Amino acid sequence: MEYEYIELSVEDDVGKITLDRAEKRNAIVPELALEVTDALERIEDEIRVLVLEGNGSAFCAGMDLEKRFYETRQEGPRAFYEAGRKTGSMFTTLFDYNRPTVAKIDGWTFGAGYCLQAVCDFAVTTEESVFGLSEINFGIIPGGGAMWAAVNTMNRRKALYYTSTGESFTGATAEELGAVTTAVPEDKLEETTDELIESLAEKNPIAMQFNTAVLERVRYMDFHEALDYERGKSEEMKYYQQDEWVDEGIGQFKEREYKPGLESYDE
Ligand code: ACO
């Protein structure tokens, strides 16, 4: 597949997808969503970490409001449904991705763009970036995953506030809300993201996959269910690792080669 709306690169086990529709603030059209989904699937086996970013002044200004809501209306309900399905696949592919995903945010991030960063495992933003759940400003509610994104990245009071008022907020506030992993001054964005990528890439990749998947499941369980589930999943993970964690992770500790409280074992 040739890409028109994104750029794709793989370097040193790190995949990078850059939304490349800067003239429209990287607003999502179905073709862009299909390209992101295709790129994610294409590089999954060759990378250890995935970074998602946007060209120009936006991470992603949400759904392309004209094409998604105006033009598809002329084409009828079927076209409307199909457009939503393609965007939905991008979100679910990212959410279920078997590699850690990092949203690197430098600029406008609204609605579906907010959802895009929320389905990534980590989000690093500049303090000056501007976020918003702006749907109410044009008369609807966050849909297509954005309401989920709001209530799963901030507490109920704040999610209600920002979805009800449509008020925008800065990256610095997003960090205070817990809506992103971290917010940094603009000149530190590159360095902070690279440090996070390096830390994720050096971890055992099977443990990394299980960590995210198990965390997402146990959030919705009571303690006893979680205890059983975590035990089972831990054993499954160890089976796939073929005891590498004992041989190397514990082995290197036994030889006093590293301090696990402070650093990772050497893979
Ligand atoms: N959909 C379609 N086109 C868009 C979108 C969008 N979401 N966002 C920006 N654009 C277009 C603009 O219409 C403009 O096009 P034009 O050059 O043909 O006039 C171009 O991108 C540049 O936008 P400006 O508004 O001129 O850029 P500016 O930097 O001044 O403002 C901002 C950026 C604040 C992001 C503004 O464009 C905006 O409010 N966009 C809409 C944000 C939004 O509410 N998104 C929807 C979220 S809800 C959802 O996703 C379902």
CSV table of N, CA, C and O in Angstrom, one decimal, residues 87 157 168 236:
chain,number,residue,atom,x,y,z
A,87,THR,N,-12.3,4.1,10.7
A,87,THR,CA,-11.6,4.9,11.8
A,87,THR,C,-11.6,4.0,13.1
A,87,THR,O,-10.6,4.0,13.8
A,157,ARG,N,-15.5,13.6,37.3
A,157,ARG,CA,-15.9,15.1,37.3
A,157,ARG,C,-15.2,15.8,36.2
A,157,ARG,O,-15.9,16.7,35.6
A,168,SER,N,-11.0,23.9,26.1
A,168,SER,CA,-9.7,23.3,25.8
A,168,SER,C,-8.8,23.4,27.0
A,168,SER,O,-9.1,24.2,27.9
A,236,GLU,N,1.4,-18.3,31.8
A,236,GLU,CA,1.4,-18.3,30.3
A,236,GLU,C,2.6,-17.5,29.8
A,236,GLU,O,3.3,-18.0,28.9
